[in-house]
Coordinates of C-alpha atoms in Angstrom, one line a residue:
M233 CA 113.2 -188.6 18.1
Y234 CA 111.0 -190.0 20.9
K235 CA 109.1 -186.7 21.1
I236 CA 108.5 -186.7 17.3
S237 CA 107.2 -190.3 17.3
R238 CA 104.9 -189.4 20.2
V239 CA 103.6 -186.4 18.4
L240 CA 102.9 -188.5 15.3
L241 CA 101.1 -191.2 17.3
L242 CA 98.9 -188.5 19.0
L243 CA 98.1 -187.0 15.5
I244 CA 97.1 -190.4 14.1
W245 CA 94.9 -191.1 17.2
W246 CA 93.2 -187.8 16.8
I247 CA 92.5 -188.4 13.0
V248 CA 90.9 -191.8 13.7
A249 CA 88.8 -190.4 16.5
V250 CA 87.5 -187.6 14.4
S251 CA 86.7 -190.0 11.5
L252 CA 84.8 -192.3 13.8
S253 CA 82.8 -189.5 15.3
F254 CA 81.6 -188.5 11.8
G255 CA 80.8 -192.0 10.8
Q256 CA 83.5 -192.1 8.1
V257 CA 84.0 -195.8 8.3
P258 CA 84.5 -197.6 5.0
P259 CA 81.1 -199.1 3.9
K260 CA 80.6 -202.8 3.9
A261 CA 80.6 -204.4 0.4
A262 CA 77.2 -205.5 -0.9
S263 CA 76.5 -209.1 0.0
T264 CA 76.2 -211.6 -2.8
T265 CA 74.3 -214.4 -1.1
S266 CA 71.5 -214.3 1.5
A267 CA 73.6 -216.2 4.0
T268 CA 75.9 -213.2 4.4
S269 CA 73.3 -210.4 4.0
R270 CA 73.0 -207.9 6.8
P271 CA 69.9 -208.4 8.9
S272 CA 67.0 -206.1 8.3
Q273 CA 66.0 -203.4 10.7
S274 CA 62.7 -203.4 12.5
G275 CA 59.8 -201.2 11.3
T276 CA 58.8 -200.0 7.8
I277 CA 59.4 -197.1 5.6
Q278 CA 57.0 -195.4 3.2
S279 CA 57.1 -196.4 -0.4
G280 CA 58.0 -192.8 -1.3
T281 CA 61.6 -193.8 -1.3
I282 CA 60.9 -196.0 -4.4
Q283 CA 60.7 -194.3 -7.8
S284 CA 59.2 -197.2 -9.6
G285 CA 58.7 -200.9 -9.1
P286 CA 59.3 -203.3 -7.7
M287 CA 59.1 -205.4 -10.9
V288 CA 59.2 -209.1 -11.2
G289 CA 61.5 -210.1 -14.1
Y290 CA 62.3 -213.5 -15.6
S291 CA 61.4 -216.8 -13.9
E292 CA 63.3 -220.0 -14.0
M293 CA 63.2 -223.2 -11.8
R294 CA 66.2 -222.2 -9.8
E295 CA 66.2 -218.4 -9.9
V296 CA 64.0 -215.3 -10.4
M297 CA 65.2 -211.8 -11.1
L298 CA 63.6 -208.8 -9.4
W299 CA 64.0 -205.1 -10.1
V300 CA 63.4 -201.8 -8.3
Q301 CA 64.3 -198.1 -8.9
T302 CA 64.9 -195.7 -6.0
K303 CA 64.7 -191.9 -6.0
Q304 CA 68.2 -191.5 -4.5
P305 CA 71.2 -193.7 -3.5
A306 CA 70.1 -196.4 -1.2
R307 CA 70.8 -200.0 -0.1
V308 CA 68.2 -202.2 -1.7
Q309 CA 67.4 -205.9 -1.1
I310 CA 64.5 -208.3 -1.5
R311 CA 63.3 -210.6 1.3
Y312 CA 61.2 -213.5 -0.1
Y313 CA 59.4 -216.4 1.4
E314 CA 56.6 -218.9 0.8
P315 CA 53.2 -217.3 1.7
G316 CA 52.3 -217.8 5.3
N317 CA 55.9 -218.7 6.3
P318 CA 57.8 -215.5 6.7
T319 CA 60.1 -216.9 9.4
Q320 CA 61.8 -219.0 6.6
A321 CA 62.6 -215.9 4.5
R322 CA 65.6 -215.7 2.2
L323 CA 67.4 -212.6 1.0
T324 CA 68.7 -211.6 -2.4
N325 CA 72.0 -209.9 -3.0
E326 CA 72.1 -206.3 -1.8
V327 CA 72.6 -203.4 -4.3
R328 CA 73.4 -199.8 -3.6
T329 CA 71.6 -197.8 -6.2
E330 CA 73.5 -195.0 -8.0
A331 CA 72.8 -192.1 -10.2
K332 CA 75.0 -193.4 -13.0
T333 CA 72.6 -196.4 -13.4
A334 CA 69.4 -194.4 -12.9
F335 CA 69.1 -195.7 -9.3
T336 CA 68.0 -199.1 -10.7
A337 CA 68.8 -202.5 -9.0
H338 CA 68.6 -206.0 -10.3
L339 CA 68.1 -208.4 -7.4
L340 CA 68.5 -212.2 -7.8
A341 CA 66.4 -214.6 -5.8
D342 CA 68.5 -217.8 -6.2
Q343 CA 67.4 -219.9 -3.2
V344 CA 64.1 -221.0 -4.6
E345 CA 62.5 -224.3 -5.6
P346 CA 60.7 -225.3 -8.8
G347 CA 56.9 -224.8 -9.0
K348 CA 56.6 -222.6 -5.9
K349 CA 54.9 -219.3 -5.3
Y350 CA 56.7 -216.7 -3.1
A351 CA 55.7 -213.4 -1.5
Y352 CA 58.4 -210.7 -1.2
D353 CA 59.2 -207.5 0.6
V354 CA 61.4 -204.7 -0.7
L355 CA 64.0 -203.6 1.9
I356 CA 65.4 -200.1 1.7
E357 CA 68.3 -199.4 4.0
G358 CA 67.3 -202.6 5.8
R359 CA 63.7 -201.6 6.4
K360 CA 60.6 -202.9 4.7
A361 CA 58.9 -200.6 2.2
S362 CA 55.2 -200.3 2.7
L363 CA 53.4 -201.0 -0.6
P364 CA 49.7 -200.9 -1.2
Y365 CA 49.5 -203.9 -3.5
P366 CA 50.5 -207.5 -3.6
T367 CA 54.1 -208.4 -4.3
Q368 CA 54.7 -212.0 -5.4
F369 CA 56.5 -214.2 -7.9
Q370 CA 56.7 -217.8 -8.9
T371 CA 59.2 -220.3 -10.2
Q372 CA 58.6 -222.5 -13.2
N373 CA 57.5 -226.2 -12.8
L374 CA 59.6 -229.2 -13.2
W375 CA 56.9 -231.1 -15.2
Q376 CA 59.0 -232.8 -17.8
W377 CA 58.8 -236.6 -17.7
R378 CA 56.4 -236.4 -14.8
T379 CA 53.1 -234.7 -15.7
D380 CA 51.4 -232.8 -18.4
P381 CA 52.6 -229.1 -18.4
P382 CA 50.5 -226.8 -16.3
A383 CA 48.1 -224.3 -17.8
F384 CA 49.3 -220.7 -17.8
R385 CA 48.2 -217.2 -18.9
F386 CA 50.1 -214.2 -20.2
G387 CA 49.3 -210.7 -21.1
V388 CA 50.3 -209.1 -24.4
G389 CA 50.5 -205.4 -25.2
S390 CA 52.5 -202.8 -27.1
C391 CA 52.6 -199.0 -27.5
T392 CA 52.7 -197.4 -24.0
Y393 CA 52.7 -193.6 -24.2
V394 CA 52.7 -191.6 -20.9
N395 CA 52.0 -187.9 -21.3
E396 CA 54.5 -185.2 -20.2
P397 CA 52.8 -182.0 -21.3
A398 CA 56.0 -179.9 -21.0
V399 CA 57.7 -181.8 -23.8
D400 CA 54.8 -183.4 -25.7
R401 CA 53.6 -182.0 -29.0
P402 CA 50.9 -179.4 -28.7
G403 CA 47.3 -180.4 -29.0
T404 CA 45.2 -183.3 -27.8
P405 CA 47.3 -185.5 -25.5
Y406 CA 48.5 -188.7 -27.3
G407 CA 48.4 -190.9 -24.2
D408 CA 45.3 -191.9 -22.2
G409 CA 43.5 -194.8 -20.7
Y410 CA 46.0 -195.7 -18.1
E411 CA 43.4 -197.7 -16.3
I412 CA 44.2 -200.4 -18.8
F413 CA 47.0 -201.6 -16.5
T414 CA 44.5 -202.0 -13.7
A415 CA 42.3 -204.1 -16.0
L416 CA 45.4 -206.1 -17.0
A417 CA 46.5 -206.7 -13.4
A418 CA 43.0 -207.9 -12.5
Q419 CA 43.4 -210.8 -14.9
K420 CA 46.4 -212.0 -12.8
P421 CA 48.5 -213.2 -15.8
D422 CA 51.5 -215.3 -14.9
F423 CA 53.6 -212.9 -17.0
M424 CA 53.3 -209.8 -19.2
L425 CA 54.9 -209.7 -22.7
W426 CA 55.7 -206.1 -23.7
T427 CA 56.0 -206.2 -27.4
G428 CA 57.7 -202.9 -28.2
D429 CA 57.2 -199.1 -28.0
N430 CA 57.1 -199.7 -24.2
T431 CA 58.0 -196.1 -23.8
Y432 CA 58.1 -193.2 -26.3
T433 CA 61.3 -191.2 -26.4
R434 CA 60.7 -187.6 -27.6
E435 CA 62.8 -185.0 -29.4
V436 CA 64.1 -183.9 -26.0
D437 CA 65.5 -187.4 -25.3
W438 CA 67.0 -188.7 -28.6
N439 CA 70.4 -187.1 -28.4
S440 CA 71.5 -187.8 -24.8
R441 CA 71.9 -190.5 -22.3
T442 CA 70.3 -188.2 -19.7
G443 CA 67.2 -187.8 -21.9
V444 CA 66.9 -191.5 -22.6
L445 CA 67.2 -192.5 -18.9
R446 CA 64.8 -189.8 -17.9
R447 CA 62.2 -191.0 -20.4
Y448 CA 62.5 -194.6 -19.3
T449 CA 62.1 -193.5 -15.7
H450 CA 59.1 -191.3 -16.5
T451 CA 57.1 -194.1 -18.2
R452 CA 58.1 -196.7 -15.6
S453 CA 56.9 -194.5 -12.8
L454 CA 53.2 -194.5 -13.9
P455 CA 51.2 -195.3 -10.8
E456 CA 48.6 -197.5 -12.6
M457 CA 51.4 -199.7 -13.9
Q458 CA 52.9 -200.6 -10.5
P459 CA 50.6 -203.5 -9.3
L460 CA 51.0 -205.3 -12.6
L461 CA 54.8 -205.0 -12.5
A462 CA 54.9 -206.2 -8.9
A463 CA 52.9 -209.4 -9.2
S464 CA 53.4 -210.7 -12.7
H465 CA 56.7 -211.6 -14.4
N466 CA 57.7 -209.3 -17.2
Y467 CA 59.6 -209.8 -20.5
A468 CA 60.1 -207.2 -23.2
I469 CA 61.4 -206.4 -26.7
W470 CA 61.7 -203.0 -28.2
D471 CA 60.5 -201.2 -31.3
D472 CA 61.3 -197.8 -32.8
H473 CA 60.1 -195.5 -30.0
D474 CA 61.9 -197.2 -27.1
Y475 CA 64.9 -197.8 -29.4
G476 CA 65.1 -194.2 -30.8
P477 CA 63.1 -191.8 -33.0
N478 CA 60.1 -192.7 -35.0
D479 CA 60.8 -195.4 -37.7
S480 CA 64.5 -195.5 -36.6
D481 CA 66.9 -198.0 -38.1
R482 CA 70.5 -199.2 -37.8
S483 CA 71.8 -195.7 -38.4
Y484 CA 70.5 -194.4 -35.0
W485 CA 73.5 -192.6 -33.5
I486 CA 73.2 -193.5 -29.8
K487 CA 71.7 -197.0 -30.0
P488 CA 74.2 -198.3 -27.5
V489 CA 72.7 -195.9 -25.0
T490 CA 69.2 -197.1 -25.5
L491 CA 70.4 -200.7 -25.3
E492 CA 72.0 -199.8 -22.0
A493 CA 68.7 -198.3 -20.8
F494 CA 66.7 -201.3 -22.0
K495 CA 69.0 -203.6 -19.9
L496 CA 68.8 -201.3 -16.9
F497 CA 65.0 -201.1 -16.9
W498 CA 64.1 -204.7 -18.0
A499 CA 65.0 -208.1 -16.6
N500 CA 65.1 -210.5 -19.5
P501 CA 67.0 -213.7 -18.9
N502 CA 69.5 -213.4 -21.8
F503 CA 70.8 -211.4 -24.7
I504 CA 72.0 -213.5 -27.7
F505 CA 74.2 -210.8 -29.2
D506 CA 76.4 -208.1 -27.8
E507 CA 74.2 -205.6 -29.6
G508 CA 70.4 -205.5 -29.7
C509 CA 67.8 -207.1 -27.4
T510 CA 67.4 -210.5 -29.1
G511 CA 66.7 -213.3 -26.6
T512 CA 64.5 -216.2 -25.7
F513 CA 62.7 -217.7 -22.8
F514 CA 60.5 -220.7 -21.9
W515 CA 57.3 -220.9 -20.0
Q516 CA 56.2 -224.5 -19.4
D517 CA 56.0 -226.2 -22.8
C518 CA 56.2 -223.0 -24.9
Q519 CA 59.2 -221.0 -26.1
F520 CA 59.3 -217.3 -26.9
F521 CA 61.7 -215.9 -29.4
L522 CA 62.3 -212.2 -28.7
L523 CA 63.5 -210.5 -31.9
D524 CA 65.1 -207.1 -32.5
D525 CA 63.6 -205.4 -35.5
R526 CA 65.7 -202.2 -35.2
T527 CA 69.4 -202.7 -34.4
F528 CA 70.3 -204.4 -37.8
R529 CA 67.5 -202.9 -39.9
A530 CA 68.2 -201.1 -43.2
P531 CA 66.4 -197.9 -43.9
N532 CA 62.7 -198.3 -44.9
E533 CA 63.3 -196.2 -48.1
M534 CA 66.0 -198.5 -49.5
P535 CA 64.9 -200.5 -52.6
D536 CA 64.0 -204.0 -51.8
G537 CA 66.7 -206.7 -52.4
P538 CA 69.2 -208.8 -50.6
E539 CA 70.9 -205.8 -49.0
K540 CA 67.7 -204.5 -47.5
V541 CA 67.7 -206.4 -44.2
Y542 CA 65.2 -206.2 -41.4
F543 CA 66.4 -208.7 -38.8
G544 CA 69.7 -209.3 -40.5
Q545 CA 71.4 -212.5 -41.5
K546 CA 73.0 -213.1 -38.1
Q547 CA 69.7 -212.9 -36.3
L548 CA 67.8 -214.9 -38.9
T549 CA 70.4 -217.7 -38.8
W550 CA 70.1 -217.9 -35.0
L551 CA 66.3 -217.8 -35.2
I552 CA 66.0 -220.7 -37.6
D553 CA 68.6 -222.7 -35.7
A554 CA 66.7 -222.1 -32.5
L555 CA 63.4 -223.0 -34.0
R556 CA 64.8 -226.3 -35.4
F557 CA 66.2 -227.2 -32.0
S558 CA 63.1 -226.3 -30.0
R559 CA 60.7 -229.0 -28.9
A560 CA 58.2 -226.4 -27.6
T561 CA 54.5 -227.0 -28.4
F562 CA 53.9 -223.4 -29.4
K563 CA 56.8 -221.4 -30.7
F564 CA 56.0 -217.7 -30.4
I565 CA 58.1 -215.3 -32.5
V566 CA 57.8 -211.9 -30.9
T567 CA 58.7 -208.8 -32.8
G568 CA 57.5 -205.2 -33.2
G569 CA 56.2 -205.0 -36.8
Q570 CA 53.7 -207.1 -38.6
V571 CA 55.1 -210.1 -40.4
I572 CA 52.2 -211.8 -42.3
N573 CA 50.2 -208.7 -43.5
P574 CA 51.1 -208.6 -47.2
V575 CA 50.4 -204.9 -47.7
K576 CA 53.6 -202.9 -48.2
A577 CA 52.7 -200.0 -45.9
F578 CA 54.0 -198.4 -42.8
E579 CA 56.7 -200.6 -41.4
N580 CA 55.3 -204.0 -42.3
Y581 CA 57.8 -206.8 -43.0
S582 CA 56.4 -206.9 -46.5
M583 CA 58.4 -203.8 -47.2
Y584 CA 61.5 -206.0 -46.8
G585 CA 60.1 -208.7 -49.1
T586 CA 63.3 -210.4 -50.0
E587 CA 64.2 -211.1 -46.4
R588 CA 60.6 -211.9 -45.5
D589 CA 60.4 -214.5 -48.2
Q590 CA 63.7 -216.0 -46.9
L591 CA 62.3 -216.4 -43.4
L592 CA 58.9 -217.9 -44.4
K593 CA 60.6 -220.3 -46.8
A594 CA 63.1 -221.4 -44.1
I595 CA 60.3 -222.2 -41.7
A596 CA 58.5 -224.2 -44.4
D597 CA 61.6 -226.0 -45.6
A598 CA 62.6 -227.0 -42.1
N599 CA 59.0 -228.2 -41.4
I600 CA 59.0 -226.5 -38.0
P601 CA 55.6 -227.1 -36.2
G602 CA 53.9 -224.7 -33.8
V603 CA 55.1 -221.3 -35.1
L604 CA 53.0 -218.2 -34.4
F605 CA 53.9 -214.5 -34.6
I606 CA 53.0 -211.9 -31.9
T607 CA 53.4 -208.4 -33.1
G608 CA 52.5 -204.8 -32.2
D609 CA 53.3 -201.3 -33.6
R610 CA 50.1 -200.6 -35.6
H611 CA 47.9 -199.0 -32.9
H612 CA 45.1 -201.5 -33.5
T613 CA 44.6 -205.2 -32.9
I614 CA 44.1 -207.5 -35.8
V615 CA 44.9 -211.1 -36.8
H616 CA 46.4 -212.1 -40.2
K617 CA 46.5 -215.8 -41.2
L618 CA 48.6 -217.0 -44.1
D619 CA 47.4 -220.3 -45.7
R620 CA 50.3 -222.3 -47.0
P621 CA 50.0 -225.2 -49.5
G622 CA 50.9 -228.5 -48.0
T623 CA 51.4 -227.3 -44.5
Y624 CA 49.7 -225.4 -41.6
P625 CA 48.8 -221.7 -41.7
L626 CA 50.9 -219.0 -40.1
Y627 CA 49.1 -216.7 -37.7
D628 CA 50.2 -213.1 -37.0
L629 CA 48.5 -211.8 -33.8
T630 CA 48.9 -208.0 -33.6
I631 CA 48.0 -206.6 -30.2
S632 CA 48.1 -202.7 -30.0
P633 CA 47.9 -200.1 -28.4
L634 CA 48.0 -200.0 -24.6
T635 CA 47.9 -196.2 -23.9
S636 CA 49.0 -194.6 -27.2
G637 CA 46.6 -193.1 -29.6
P638 CA 44.6 -195.8 -31.5
S639 CA 44.5 -195.8 -35.3
K640 CA 42.8 -197.8 -38.1
P641 CA 44.3 -200.0 -40.8
R642 CA 44.1 -198.8 -44.4
P643 CA 41.1 -200.0 -46.3
D644 CA 43.2 -202.2 -48.6
E645 CA 44.6 -204.1 -45.5
L646 CA 41.1 -205.3 -44.7
Q647 CA 40.6 -206.6 -48.2
Q648 CA 43.6 -209.0 -48.0
P649 CA 43.0 -212.7 -47.9
T650 CA 45.1 -213.0 -44.8
F651 CA 42.7 -210.7 -42.7
V652 CA 40.7 -212.7 -40.2
D653 CA 37.3 -211.2 -40.0
G654 CA 36.1 -210.1 -36.5
T655 CA 39.5 -209.5 -35.0
L656 CA 39.9 -205.8 -35.7
V657 CA 39.9 -203.6 -32.5
T658 CA 40.6 -199.9 -33.0
D659 CA 40.4 -198.9 -29.3
R660 CA 43.1 -199.2 -26.7
N661 CA 43.3 -202.9 -25.7
F662 CA 45.4 -205.8 -24.5
G663 CA 45.6 -209.5 -25.1
L664 CA 45.3 -212.3 -22.6
F665 CA 46.7 -215.6 -24.0
S666 CA 46.0 -218.9 -22.2
V667 CA 47.7 -222.2 -22.9
S668 CA 45.9 -225.3 -21.4
G669 CA 45.2 -229.0 -21.9
P670 CA 47.3 -232.1 -21.9
L671 CA 50.7 -232.1 -23.6
K672 CA 49.4 -234.0 -26.6
D673 CA 46.4 -231.7 -27.1
R674 CA 47.4 -228.2 -26.0
V675 CA 45.1 -225.3 -26.8
L676 CA 45.9 -221.6 -27.2
T677 CA 43.0 -219.3 -26.2
I678 CA 43.2 -215.6 -27.2
D679 CA 41.0 -213.1 -25.5
V680 CA 41.2 -209.4 -26.3
Y681 CA 40.0 -206.8 -23.8
D682 CA 39.5 -203.0 -24.0
Q683 CA 41.0 -200.6 -21.5
K684 CA 38.0 -201.0 -19.2
G685 CA 38.5 -204.8 -19.1
T686 CA 35.5 -205.6 -21.4
K687 CA 36.2 -208.6 -23.6
R688 CA 36.0 -207.8 -27.3
W689 CA 36.7 -211.1 -29.0
N690 CA 37.9 -214.6 -28.4
R691 CA 39.7 -217.3 -30.6
T692 CA 41.2 -220.7 -30.0
I693 CA 44.1 -222.4 -31.9
R694 CA 44.9 -226.0 -31.2
A695 CA 48.5 -227.2 -31.4
S696 CA 47.3 -230.0 -33.6
E697 CA 46.4 -227.3 -36.2
L698 CA 50.0 -226.1 -36.4
K699 CA 51.7 -229.3 -37.7

């Protein structure tokens, strides 16, 4: 019996020794607070270990979300600090990226103070990744009851097509003008508002999770995009192409997969419903209502009537309730398709006239001030303005495209009384929206730039005009 026990002990000792010699020690669990994060190693590594990003996501007074995608499994963490004071750095949670989530990581900076700017480093396996552009983020200001809200600027754009010749349609490439992201980053917006078709899924992608994740990865990896992602906060909605096939609706067969991809690749602060990308966020004294025009949408070809829904009753009810509750100076309703354009063409909301009337009536009946629409989809930029008896006009600011092929509106669209002359741009372009002035006299300034960064037009809208 003694000999058997001795043999067993020797066998156990040998197994442990062999395991240690091959480094087969159970890995440490990823830390959840910076206080328990493992220290970084000295030296740097090349950015080639990063597939895309880093990207700065939502900003609040007490936390900021950051994002990065690696090329293979890796321990990832963000080290952040006030500029010029790296010795007081904090660390986010650590994430080990995995193939099943496309090697993406969401990293929470939760030891921040309101109204501060921070620089940050990406740590891969504990070593700083060397990046050729600035990496920074900011927290929102605690201005309420203290000062006027600070001025801020945000970029707006939709329709980002990145060519992949092997699976694109034959002929002239549909995507181009990628330098538009360089021009956008040069404006140093506080945040970027991506208003749909932020990637274009193709026939090769529509039927599989593998295809969808690969398409999102392919677009996000565009080199020209990286400096903008790394230094400006980013918020997004989707439209048909990043949701599914062209003109897709509620019948799309793997919409839970594209929703999963959307959540993996973006860092919005909230999702109102279990399905879809509906959400909201605040920036200073303004509120942004991020709507989903695909998940609940009835087919375009269905005859108009109460059953032909666009946003759907659940989403509309939430929107009107949220608008009523909001005390924001400007209330930006952000969605893919045009809302105010009355022409029943393409995928304009006018094709869903019953529901459109319901929404516009609800806004009027509730006497909600400060409402504007920001839309995309149409591959040209244009402003429509709906004059309403007894109250203020509703603006629809369509900004499109970023890198997709430009197109022109139909001639009858330019003959509508809602069309604002001088706002049509049929080249690739982006918007830069600025909000400034004292709380009681805020001003929205809209500048539109082409892909080279040349200003094409400018307009201002005072908050006092929207009451």
